[in-house]
């Protein structure tokens, strides 16, 4: 019986440690629309400045990101057609990592 309890505890600890397989921690802005897209005036060759929502919170899409083109297509679609997406912002960076 003790062996069974220890095995169950071990499996629960292992499962809880594996947690989120995502490489970064994201804060999600669900059902949000892009309200403005411009090149970042301070770093035009590195990133785009993206405004989300009525309160115009400002975030960025890195031009060096491997999925830059896909992120920009979705951001542009949201801006032009007022389509809402779930937008994942990397914690402590204000960089948009996912749009779904």
mmCIF file of N, CA, C and O in Angstrom:
data_model
loop_
_atom_site.group_PDB
_atom_site.id
_atom_site.type_symbol
_atom_site.label_atom_id
_atom_site.label_comp_id
_atom_site.label_asym_id
_atom_site.label_seq_id
_atom_site.Cartn_x
_atom_site.Cartn_y
_atom_site.Cartn_z
ATOM 1 N N UNK A 1 0.822 -1.192 0.000
ATOM 2 C CA UNK A 1 0.000 0.000 0.000
ATOM 3 C C UNK A 1 0.873 1.265 0.000
ATOM 4 O O UNK A 1 0.575 2.211 -0.710
ATOM 5 N N UNK A 2 1.945 1.256 0.833
ATOM 6 C CA UNK A 2 2.844 2.413 0.877
ATOM 7 C C UNK A 2 3.492 2.658 -0.480
ATOM 8 O O UNK A 2 3.640 3.792 -0.906
ATOM 9 N N UNK A 3 3.852 1.570 -1.143
ATOM 10 C CA UNK A 3 4.477 1.688 -2.457
ATOM 11 C C UNK A 3 3.512 2.328 -3.456
ATOM 12 O O UNK A 3 3.905 3.192 -4.240
ATOM 13 N N UNK A 4 2.260 1.938 -3.377
ATOM 14 C CA UNK A 4 1.248 2.514 -4.256
ATOM 15 C C UNK A 4 1.082 4.014 -3.997
ATOM 16 O O UNK A 4 1.029 4.813 -4.937
ATOM 17 N N UNK A 5 1.035 4.415 -2.746
ATOM 18 C CA UNK A 5 0.896 5.833 -2.394
ATOM 19 C C UNK A 5 2.110 6.622 -2.866
ATOM 20 O O UNK A 5 1.979 7.701 -3.447
ATOM 21 N N UNK A 6 3.314 6.063 -2.668
ATOM 22 C CA UNK A 6 4.533 6.752 -3.119
ATOM 23 C C UNK A 6 4.560 6.872 -4.646
ATOM 24 O O UNK A 6 4.967 7.896 -5.193
ATOM 25 N N UNK A 7 4.110 5.844 -5.334
ATOM 26 C CA UNK A 7 4.075 5.876 -6.793
ATOM 27 C C UNK A 7 3.101 6.938 -7.285
ATOM 28 O O UNK A 7 3.405 7.708 -8.193
ATOM 29 N N UNK A 8 1.933 6.999 -6.677
ATOM 30 C CA UNK A 8 0.937 8.003 -7.051
ATOM 31 C C UNK A 8 1.465 9.410 -6.789
ATOM 32 O O UNK A 8 1.336 10.302 -7.628
ATOM 33 N N UNK A 9 2.093 9.616 -5.633
ATOM 34 C CA UNK A 9 2.673 10.936 -5.319
ATOM 35 C C UNK A 9 3.749 11.313 -6.331
ATOM 36 O O UNK A 9 3.811 12.447 -6.792
ATOM 37 N N UNK A 10 4.597 10.349 -6.668
ATOM 38 C CA UNK A 10 5.651 10.611 -7.647
ATOM 39 C C UNK A 10 5.048 11.007 -8.994
ATOM 40 O O UNK A 10 5.498 11.970 -9.631
ATOM 41 N N UNK A 11 4.035 10.295 -9.434
ATOM 42 C CA UNK A 11 3.400 10.616 -10.713
ATOM 43 C C UNK A 11 2.736 11.987 -10.688
ATOM 44 O O UNK A 11 2.795 12.742 -11.660
ATOM 45 N N UNK A 12 2.107 12.342 -9.575
ATOM 46 C CA UNK A 12 1.462 13.652 -9.466
ATOM 47 C C UNK A 12 2.497 14.772 -9.494
ATOM 48 O O UNK A 12 2.304 15.789 -10.153
ATOM 49 N N UNK A 13 3.602 14.586 -8.810
ATOM 50 C CA UNK A 13 4.660 15.603 -8.805
ATOM 51 C C UNK A 13 5.264 15.731 -10.191
ATOM 52 O O UNK A 13 5.484 16.836 -10.689
ATOM 53 N N UNK A 14 5.535 14.615 -10.836
ATOM 54 C CA UNK A 14 6.098 14.640 -12.184
ATOM 55 C C UNK A 14 5.162 15.340 -13.154
ATOM 56 O O UNK A 14 5.587 16.160 -13.957
ATOM 57 N N UNK A 15 3.881 15.043 -13.073
ATOM 58 C CA UNK A 15 2.901 15.662 -13.975
ATOM 59 C C UNK A 15 2.796 17.159 -13.731
ATOM 60 O O UNK A 15 2.719 17.950 -14.664
ATOM 61 N N UNK A 16 2.815 17.567 -12.479
ATOM 62 C CA UNK A 16 2.687 19.000 -12.183
ATOM 63 C C UNK A 16 3.934 19.759 -12.597
ATOM 64 O O UNK A 16 3.875 20.921 -12.962
ATOM 65 N N UNK A 17 5.089 19.136 -12.575
ATOM 66 C CA UNK A 17 6.320 19.814 -12.981
ATOM 67 C C UNK A 17 6.410 19.967 -14.482
ATOM 68 O O UNK A 17 7.036 20.887 -14.980
ATOM 69 N N UNK A 18 5.806 19.059 -15.226
ATOM 70 C CA UNK A 18 5.872 19.171 -16.675
ATOM 71 C C UNK A 18 5.016 20.322 -17.165
ATOM 72 O O UNK A 18 5.316 20.936 -18.176
ATOM 73 N N UNK A 19 3.949 20.637 -16.471
ATOM 74 C CA UNK A 19 3.108 21.819 -16.683
ATOM 75 C C UNK A 19 2.965 22.275 -18.105
ATOM 76 O O UNK A 19 2.634 21.514 -18.992
ATOM 77 N N UNK A 20 3.225 23.561 -18.332
ATOM 78 C CA UNK A 20 3.046 24.205 -19.619
ATOM 79 C C UNK A 20 4.280 23.985 -20.474
ATOM 80 O O UNK A 20 5.369 24.342 -20.089
ATOM 81 N N UNK A 21 4.107 23.415 -21.657
ATOM 82 C CA UNK A 21 5.245 23.153 -22.528
ATOM 83 C C UNK A 21 5.626 24.382 -23.353
ATOM 84 O O UNK A 21 6.556 24.337 -24.128
ATOM 85 N N UNK A 22 4.906 25.467 -23.195
ATOM 86 C CA UNK A 22 5.203 26.697 -23.920
ATOM 87 C C UNK A 22 6.548 27.262 -23.464
ATOM 88 O O UNK A 22 6.837 27.308 -22.286
ATOM 89 N N UNK A 23 7.387 27.721 -24.405
ATOM 90 C CA UNK A 23 8.713 28.213 -24.032
ATOM 91 C C UNK A 23 8.690 29.553 -23.308
ATOM 92 O O UNK A 23 9.671 29.942 -22.721
ATOM 93 N N UNK A 24 7.597 30.260 -23.354
ATOM 94 C CA UNK A 24 7.533 31.554 -22.664
ATOM 95 C C UNK A 24 6.198 31.688 -21.940
ATOM 96 O O UNK A 24 5.240 31.048 -22.286
ATOM 97 N N UNK A 25 6.189 32.519 -20.935
ATOM 98 C CA UNK A 25 4.952 32.803 -20.224
ATOM 99 C C UNK A 25 4.238 33.926 -20.954
ATOM 100 O O UNK A 25 4.841 34.961 -21.229
ATOM 101 N N UNK A 26 2.969 33.719 -21.238
ATOM 102 C CA UNK A 26 2.199 34.704 -21.982
ATOM 103 C C UNK A 26 1.036 35.218 -21.154
ATOM 104 O O UNK A 26 0.430 34.482 -20.387
ATOM 105 N N UNK A 27 0.723 36.491 -21.339
ATOM 106 C CA UNK A 27 -0.509 37.075 -20.841
ATOM 107 C C UNK A 27 -1.426 37.191 -22.045
ATOM 108 O O UNK A 27 -1.027 37.727 -23.084
ATOM 109 N N UNK A 28 -2.638 36.679 -21.911
ATOM 110 C CA UNK A 28 -3.559 36.657 -23.043
ATOM 111 C C UNK A 28 -4.565 37.800 -22.960
ATOM 112 O O UNK A 28 -5.143 38.057 -21.914
ATOM 113 N N UNK A 29 -4.746 38.462 -24.083
ATOM 114 C CA UNK A 29 -5.801 39.462 -24.269
ATOM 115 C C UNK A 29 -6.816 38.791 -25.184
ATOM 116 O O UNK A 29 -6.623 38.721 -26.399
ATOM 117 N N UNK A 30 -7.871 38.253 -24.582
ATOM 118 C CA UNK A 30 -8.854 37.482 -25.337
ATOM 119 C C UNK A 30 -9.859 38.392 -26.027
ATOM 120 O O UNK A 30 -10.246 39.426 -25.500
ATOM 121 N N UNK A 31 -10.256 37.955 -27.221
ATOM 122 C CA UNK A 31 -11.287 38.645 -27.997
ATOM 123 C C UNK A 31 -10.944 40.130 -28.165
ATOM 124 O O UNK A 31 -11.746 41.005 -27.883
ATOM 125 N N UNK A 32 -9.712 40.396 -28.609
ATOM 126 C CA UNK A 32 -9.221 41.770 -28.759
ATOM 127 C C UNK A 32 -8.989 42.111 -30.227
ATOM 128 O O UNK A 32 -8.663 41.249 -31.035
ATOM 129 N N UNK A 33 -9.133 43.394 -30.535
ATOM 130 C CA UNK A 33 -8.917 43.882 -31.895
ATOM 131 C C UNK A 33 -7.729 44.831 -31.933
ATOM 132 O O UNK A 33 -7.499 45.595 -31.006
ATOM 133 N N UNK A 34 -7.017 44.781 -33.039
ATOM 134 C CA UNK A 34 -5.901 45.692 -33.287
ATOM 135 C C UNK A 34 -6.485 47.026 -33.752
ATOM 136 O O UNK A 34 -7.343 47.058 -34.633
ATOM 137 N N UNK A 35 -6.036 48.120 -33.165
ATOM 138 C CA UNK A 35 -6.569 49.433 -33.544
ATOM 139 C C UNK A 35 -5.555 50.296 -34.306
ATOM 140 O O UNK A 35 -5.933 51.299 -34.881
ATOM 141 N N UNK A 36 -4.275 49.902 -34.310
ATOM 142 C CA UNK A 36 -3.274 50.671 -35.051
ATOM 143 C C UNK A 36 -2.016 49.826 -35.236
ATOM 144 O O UNK A 36 -1.644 49.059 -34.355
ATOM 145 N N UNK A 37 -1.376 49.982 -36.399
ATOM 146 C CA UNK A 37 -0.109 49.323 -36.695
ATOM 147 C C UNK A 37 0.802 50.354 -37.346
ATOM 148 O O UNK A 37 0.438 50.948 -38.366
ATOM 149 N N UNK A 38 1.965 50.582 -36.755
ATOM 150 C CA UNK A 38 2.971 51.474 -37.348
ATOM 151 C C UNK A 38 4.358 50.913 -37.053
ATOM 152 O O UNK A 38 4.528 50.101 -36.143
ATOM 153 N N UNK A 39 5.339 51.343 -37.847
ATOM 154 C CA UNK A 39 6.713 51.003 -37.504
ATOM 155 C C UNK A 39 7.071 51.718 -36.219
ATOM 156 O O UNK A 39 6.677 52.868 -36.008
ATOM 157 N N UNK A 40 7.802 51.044 -35.357
ATOM 158 C CA UNK A 40 8.230 51.665 -34.112
ATOM 159 C C UNK A 40 9.212 52.779 -34.443
ATOM 160 O O UNK A 40 10.254 52.529 -35.042
ATOM 161 N N UNK A 41 8.890 54.039 -34.100
ATOM 162 C CA UNK A 41 9.770 55.147 -34.446
ATOM 163 C C UNK A 41 11.161 55.050 -33.814
ATOM 164 O O UNK A 41 12.128 55.551 -34.373
ATOM 165 N N UNK A 42 11.262 54.380 -32.684
ATOM 166 C CA UNK A 42 12.546 54.255 -32.009
ATOM 167 C C UNK A 42 13.402 53.117 -32.558
ATOM 168 O O UNK A 42 14.621 53.160 -32.475
ATOM 169 N N UNK A 43 12.757 52.089 -33.105
ATOM 170 C CA UNK A 43 13.462 50.916 -33.647
ATOM 171 C C UNK A 43 12.775 50.440 -34.933
ATOM 172 O O UNK A 43 12.287 49.313 -34.998
ATOM 173 N N UNK A 44 12.747 51.251 -35.990
ATOM 174 C CA UNK A 44 11.968 50.895 -37.184
ATOM 175 C C UNK A 44 12.454 49.626 -37.896
ATOM 176 O O UNK A 44 11.653 48.934 -38.519
ATOM 177 N N UNK A 45 13.723 49.319 -37.796
ATOM 178 C CA UNK A 45 14.235 48.131 -38.477
ATOM 179 C C UNK A 45 14.039 46.856 -37.661
ATOM 180 O O UNK A 45 14.220 45.763 -38.164
ATOM 181 N N UNK A 46 13.617 47.005 -36.406
ATOM 182 C CA UNK A 46 13.510 45.852 -35.527
ATOM 183 C C UNK A 46 12.093 45.418 -35.199
ATOM 184 O O UNK A 46 11.844 44.240 -34.980
ATOM 185 N N UNK A 47 11.141 46.374 -35.130
ATOM 186 C CA UNK A 47 9.809 45.979 -34.671
ATOM 187 C C UNK A 47 8.713 46.900 -35.169
ATOM 188 O O UNK A 47 8.962 48.021 -35.581
ATOM 189 N N UNK A 48 7.497 46.366 -35.106
ATOM 190 C CA UNK A 48 6.289 47.115 -35.431
ATOM 191 C C UNK A 48 5.570 47.427 -34.127
ATOM 192 O O UNK A 48 5.549 46.614 -33.207
ATOM 193 N N UNK A 49 4.969 48.602 -34.039
ATOM 194 C CA UNK A 49 4.203 49.002 -32.858
ATOM 195 C C UNK A 49 2.734 48.688 -33.129
ATOM 196 O O UNK A 49 2.171 49.114 -34.130
ATOM 197 N N UNK A 50 2.125 47.932 -32.224
ATOM 198 C CA UNK A 50 0.754 47.459 -32.378
ATOM 199 C C UNK A 50 -0.079 47.980 -31.216
ATOM 200 O O UNK A 50 0.286 47.794 -30.062
ATOM 201 N N UNK A 51 -1.216 48.619 -31.505
ATOM 202 C CA UNK A 51 -2.133 49.081 -30.459
ATOM 203 C C UNK A 51 -3.327 48.141 -30.411
ATOM 204 O O UNK A 51 -3.880 47.770 -31.446
ATOM 205 N N UNK A 52 -3.709 47.772 -29.191
ATOM 206 C CA UNK A 52 -4.817 46.838 -28.987
ATOM 207 C C UNK A 52 -5.913 47.524 -28.190
ATOM 208 O O UNK A 52 -5.655 48.103 -27.140
ATOM 209 N N UNK A 53 -7.133 47.449 -28.697
ATOM 210 C CA UNK A 53 -8.306 47.881 -27.948
ATOM 211 C C UNK A 53 -8.527 49.374 -27.891
ATOM 212 O O UNK A 53 -7.732 50.172 -28.381
ATOM 213 N N UNK A 54 -9.627 49.736 -27.278
ATOM 214 C CA UNK A 54 -10.046 51.124 -27.174
ATOM 215 C C UNK A 54 -9.069 51.936 -26.337
ATOM 216 O O UNK A 54 -8.774 53.081 -26.628
ATOM 217 N N UNK A 55 -8.528 51.329 -25.288
ATOM 218 C CA UNK A 55 -7.595 52.052 -24.421
ATOM 219 C C UNK A 55 -6.211 52.186 -25.049
ATOM 220 O O UNK A 55 -5.319 52.776 -24.456
ATOM 221 N N UNK A 56 -6.034 51.641 -26.229
ATOM 222 C CA UNK A 56 -4.811 51.746 -27.032
ATOM 223 C C UNK A 56 -3.562 51.337 -26.256
ATOM 224 O O UNK A 56 -2.594 52.063 -26.164
ATOM 225 N N UNK A 57 -3.588 50.144 -25.705
ATOM 226 C CA UNK A 57 -2.385 49.594 -25.095
ATOM 227 C C UNK A 57 -1.407 49.262 -26.214
ATOM 228 O O UNK A 57 -1.788 48.737 -27.255
ATOM 229 N N UNK A 58 -0.138 49.574 -26.000
ATOM 230 C CA UNK A 58 0.861 49.413 -27.060
ATOM 231 C C UNK A 58 1.727 48.184 -26.803
ATOM 232 O O UNK A 58 2.253 47.998 -25.711
ATOM 233 N N UNK A 59 1.859 47.365 -27.845
ATOM 234 C CA UNK A 59 2.692 46.169 -27.821
ATOM 235 C C UNK A 59 3.508 46.150 -29.104
ATOM 236 O O UNK A 59 3.365 47.021 -29.962
ATOM 237 N N UNK A 60 4.362 45.149 -29.255
ATOM 238 C CA UNK A 60 5.267 45.106 -30.396
ATOM 239 C C UNK A 60 5.296 43.721 -31.021
ATOM 240 O O UNK A 60 5.086 42.721 -30.350
ATOM 241 N N UNK A 61 5.567 43.701 -32.330
ATOM 242 C CA UNK A 61 5.860 42.461 -33.041
ATOM 243 C C UNK A 61 7.277 42.611 -33.566
ATOM 244 O O UNK A 61 7.573 43.557 -34.309
ATOM 245 N N UNK A 62 8.140 41.680 -33.190
ATOM 246 C CA UNK A 62 9.531 41.731 -33.623
ATOM 247 C C UNK A 62 9.641 41.324 -35.087
ATOM 248 O O UNK A 62 9.106 40.297 -35.496
ATOM 249 N N UNK A 63 10.339 42.138 -35.868
ATOM 250 C CA UNK A 63 10.566 41.815 -37.275
ATOM 251 C C UNK A 63 11.518 40.629 -37.425
ATOM 252 O O UNK A 63 11.618 40.039 -38.488
ATOM 253 N N UNK A 64 12.215 40.287 -36.358
ATOM 254 C CA UNK A 64 13.165 39.178 -36.378
ATOM 255 C C UNK A 64 12.536 37.855 -35.931
ATOM 256 O O UNK A 64 13.177 36.817 -35.983
ATOM 257 N N UNK A 65 11.271 37.901 -35.517
ATOM 258 C CA UNK A 65 10.582 36.685 -35.074
ATOM 259 C C UNK A 65 10.394 35.733 -36.252
ATOM 260 O O UNK A 65 10.113 36.171 -37.376
ATOM 261 N N UNK A 66 10.546 34.432 -36.024
ATOM 262 C CA UNK A 66 10.389 33.472 -37.119
ATOM 263 C C UNK A 66 8.982 33.477 -37.732
ATOM 264 O O UNK A 66 8.818 33.180 -38.907
ATOM 265 N N UNK A 67 7.979 33.849 -36.949
ATOM 266 C CA UNK A 67 6.604 33.871 -37.453
ATOM 267 C C UNK A 67 6.102 35.303 -37.676
ATOM 268 O O UNK A 67 4.907 35.564 -37.651
ATOM 269 N N UNK A 68 7.022 36.221 -37.937
ATOM 270 C CA UNK A 68 6.686 37.641 -38.141
ATOM 271 C C UNK A 68 5.597 37.822 -39.206
ATOM 272 O O UNK A 68 4.622 38.523 -38.989
ATOM 273 N N UNK A 69 5.757 37.180 -40.340
ATOM 274 C CA UNK A 69 4.809 37.347 -41.453
ATOM 275 C C UNK A 69 3.400 36.905 -41.046
ATOM 276 O O UNK A 69 2.425 37.614 -41.296
ATOM 277 N N UNK A 70 3.294 35.770 -40.382
ATOM 278 C CA UNK A 70 1.992 35.263 -39.942
ATOM 279 C C UNK A 70 1.352 36.193 -38.911
ATOM 280 O O UNK A 70 0.153 36.483 -38.988
ATOM 281 N N UNK A 71 2.152 36.661 -37.955
ATOM 282 C CA UNK A 71 1.628 37.583 -36.944
ATOM 283 C C UNK A 71 1.139 38.879 -37.583
ATOM 284 O O UNK A 71 0.076 39.393 -37.236
ATOM 285 N N UNK A 72 1.900 39.413 -38.530
ATOM 286 C CA UNK A 72 1.505 40.660 -39.193
ATOM 287 C C UNK A 72 0.259 40.483 -40.050
ATOM 288 O O UNK A 72 -0.573 41.383 -40.118
ATOM 289 N N UNK A 73 0.132 39.329 -40.689
ATOM 290 C CA UNK A 73 -1.076 39.071 -41.489
ATOM 291 C C UNK A 73 -2.318 39.085 -40.605
ATOM 292 O O UNK A 73 -3.329 39.686 -40.950
ATOM 293 N N UNK A 74 -2.242 38.436 -39.457
ATOM 294 C CA UNK A 74 -3.383 38.410 -38.537
ATOM 295 C C UNK A 74 -3.641 39.788 -37.941
ATOM 296 O O UNK A 74 -4.792 40.204 -37.798
ATOM 297 N N UNK A 75 -2.575 40.510 -37.597
ATOM 298 C CA UNK A 75 -2.744 41.862 -37.047
ATOM 299 C C UNK A 75 -3.386 42.773 -38.085
ATOM 300 O O UNK A 75 -4.297 43.549 -37.776
ATOM 301 N N UNK A 76 -2.953 42.684 -39.328
ATOM 302 C CA UNK A 76 -3.505 43.496 -40.409
ATOM 303 C C UNK A 76 -4.973 43.146 -40.661
ATOM 304 O O UNK A 76 -5.808 44.025 -40.876
ATOM 305 N N UNK A 77 -5.280 41.864 -40.616
ATOM 306 C CA UNK A 77 -6.667 41.413 -40.790
ATOM 307 C C UNK A 77 -7.549 41.966 -39.673
ATOM 308 O O UNK A 77 -8.658 42.442 -39.930
ATOM 309 N N UNK A 78 -7.045 41.941 -38.454
ATOM 310 C CA UNK A 78 -7.801 42.483 -37.322
ATOM 311 C C UNK A 78 -8.029 43.978 -37.489
ATOM 312 O O UNK A 78 -9.124 44.477 -37.241
ATOM 313 N N UNK A 79 -6.992 44.690 -37.920
ATOM 314 C CA UNK A 79 -7.100 46.143 -38.101
ATOM 315 C C UNK A 79 -8.083 46.496 -39.208
ATOM 316 O O UNK A 79 -8.979 47.309 -39.012
ATOM 317 N N UNK A 80 -7.945 45.880 -40.366
ATOM 318 C CA UNK A 80 -8.752 46.254 -41.533
ATOM 319 C C UNK A 80 -10.191 45.762 -41.468
ATOM 320 O O UNK A 80 -11.087 46.421 -41.969
ATOM 321 N N UNK A 81 -10.408 44.583 -40.879
ATOM 322 C CA UNK A 81 -11.754 44.009 -40.874
ATOM 323 C C UNK A 81 -12.377 43.971 -39.484
ATOM 324 O O UNK A 81 -13.426 43.371 -39.292
ATOM 325 N N UNK A 82 -11.698 44.574 -38.502
ATOM 326 C CA UNK A 82 -12.179 44.629 -37.127
ATOM 327 C C UNK A 82 -12.499 43.230 -36.579
ATOM 328 O O UNK A 82 -13.509 43.018 -35.912
ATOM 329 N N UNK A 83 -11.607 42.291 -36.885
ATOM 330 C CA UNK A 83 -11.761 40.924 -36.401
ATOM 331 C C UNK A 83 -11.020 40.792 -35.078
ATOM 332 O O UNK A 83 -9.891 41.245 -34.938
ATOM 333 N N UNK A 84 -11.662 40.155 -34.102
ATOM 334 C CA UNK A 84 -11.057 39.956 -32.793
ATOM 335 C C UNK A 84 -10.279 38.648 -32.753
ATOM 336 O O UNK A 84 -10.704 37.644 -33.335
ATOM 337 N N UNK A 85 -9.153 38.668 -32.064
ATOM 338 C CA UNK A 85 -8.323 37.485 -31.865
ATOM 339 C C UNK A 85 -7.941 37.394 -30.390
ATOM 340 O O UNK A 85 -8.073 38.367 -29.645
ATOM 341 N N UNK A 86 -7.432 36.240 -30.003
ATOM 342 C CA UNK A 86 -6.777 36.090 -28.710
ATOM 343 C C UNK A 86 -5.303 36.384 -28.952
ATOM 344 O O UNK A 86 -4.668 35.760 -29.819
ATOM 345 N N UNK A 87 -4.764 37.348 -28.214
ATOM 346 C CA UNK A 87 -3.403 37.819 -28.463
ATOM 347 C C UNK A 87 -2.553 37.513 -27.242
ATOM 348 O O UNK A 87 -2.856 37.955 -26.138
ATOM 349 N N UNK A 88 -1.478 36.752 -27.458
ATOM 350 C CA UNK A 88 -0.571 36.359 -26.383
ATOM 351 C C UNK A 88 0.638 37.270 -26.327
ATOM 352 O O UNK A 88 1.390 37.368 -27.291
ATOM 353 N N UNK A 89 0.811 37.949 -25.186
ATOM 354 C CA UNK A 89 1.916 38.889 -24.981
ATOM 355 C C UNK A 89 2.923 38.240 -24.038
ATOM 356 O O UNK A 89 2.556 37.773 -22.954
ATOM 357 N N UNK A 90 4.192 38.237 -24.427
ATOM 358 C CA UNK A 90 5.225 37.692 -23.550
ATOM 359 C C UNK A 90 5.347 38.566 -22.305
ATOM 360 O O UNK A 90 5.473 39.788 -22.410
ATOM 361 N N UNK A 91 5.315 37.938 -21.148
ATOM 362 C CA UNK A 91 5.403 38.671 -19.886
ATOM 363 C C UNK A 91 6.711 39.457 -19.801
ATOM 364 O O UNK A 91 7.759 38.980 -20.206
ATOM 365 N N UNK A 92 6.608 40.663 -19.301
ATOM 366 C CA UNK A 92 7.725 41.566 -19.024
ATOM 367 C C UNK A 92 8.438 42.093 -20.270
ATOM 368 O O UNK A 92 9.493 42.696 -20.170
ATOM 369 N N UNK A 93 7.874 41.884 -21.481
ATOM 370 C CA UNK A 93 8.528 42.393 -22.693
ATOM 371 C C UNK A 93 7.620 43.220 -23.587
ATOM 372 O O UNK A 93 8.110 43.953 -24.430
ATOM 373 N N UNK A 94 6.300 43.051 -23.483
ATOM 374 C CA UNK A 94 5.319 43.696 -24.369
ATOM 375 C C UNK A 94 5.464 43.238 -25.825
ATOM 376 O O UNK A 94 5.069 43.938 -26.745
ATOM 377 N N UNK A 95 6.030 42.061 -26.042
ATOM 378 C CA UNK A 95 6.179 41.500 -27.383
ATOM 379 C C UNK A 95 5.048 40.516 -27.646
ATOM 380 O O UNK A 95 4.800 39.600 -26.848
ATOM 381 N N UNK A 96 4.345 40.703 -28.766
ATOM 382 C CA UNK A 96 3.288 39.778 -29.179
ATOM 383 C C UNK A 96 3.960 38.517 -29.701
ATOM 384 O O UNK A 96 4.762 38.571 -30.632
ATOM 385 N N UNK A 97 3.616 37.384 -29.093
ATOM 386 C CA UNK A 97 4.205 36.104 -29.487
ATOM 387 C C UNK A 97 3.217 35.218 -30.247
ATOM 388 O O UNK A 97 3.636 34.401 -31.064
ATOM 389 N N UNK A 98 1.911 35.367 -29.950
ATOM 390 C CA UNK A 98 0.912 34.546 -30.603
ATOM 391 C C UNK A 98 -0.344 35.344 -30.857
ATOM 392 O O UNK A 98 -0.743 36.163 -30.035
ATOM 393 N N UNK A 99 -0.966 35.080 -31.991
ATOM 394 C CA UNK A 99 -2.291 35.611 -32.310
ATOM 395 C C UNK A 99 -3.093 34.437 -32.824
ATOM 396 O O UNK A 99 -2.715 33.810 -33.817
ATOM 397 N N UNK A 100 -4.192 34.141 -32.113
ATOM 398 C CA UNK A 100 -5.024 33.002 -32.558
ATOM 399 C C UNK A 100 -6.487 33.352 -32.469
ATOM 400 O O UNK A 100 -6.896 34.249 -31.786
#
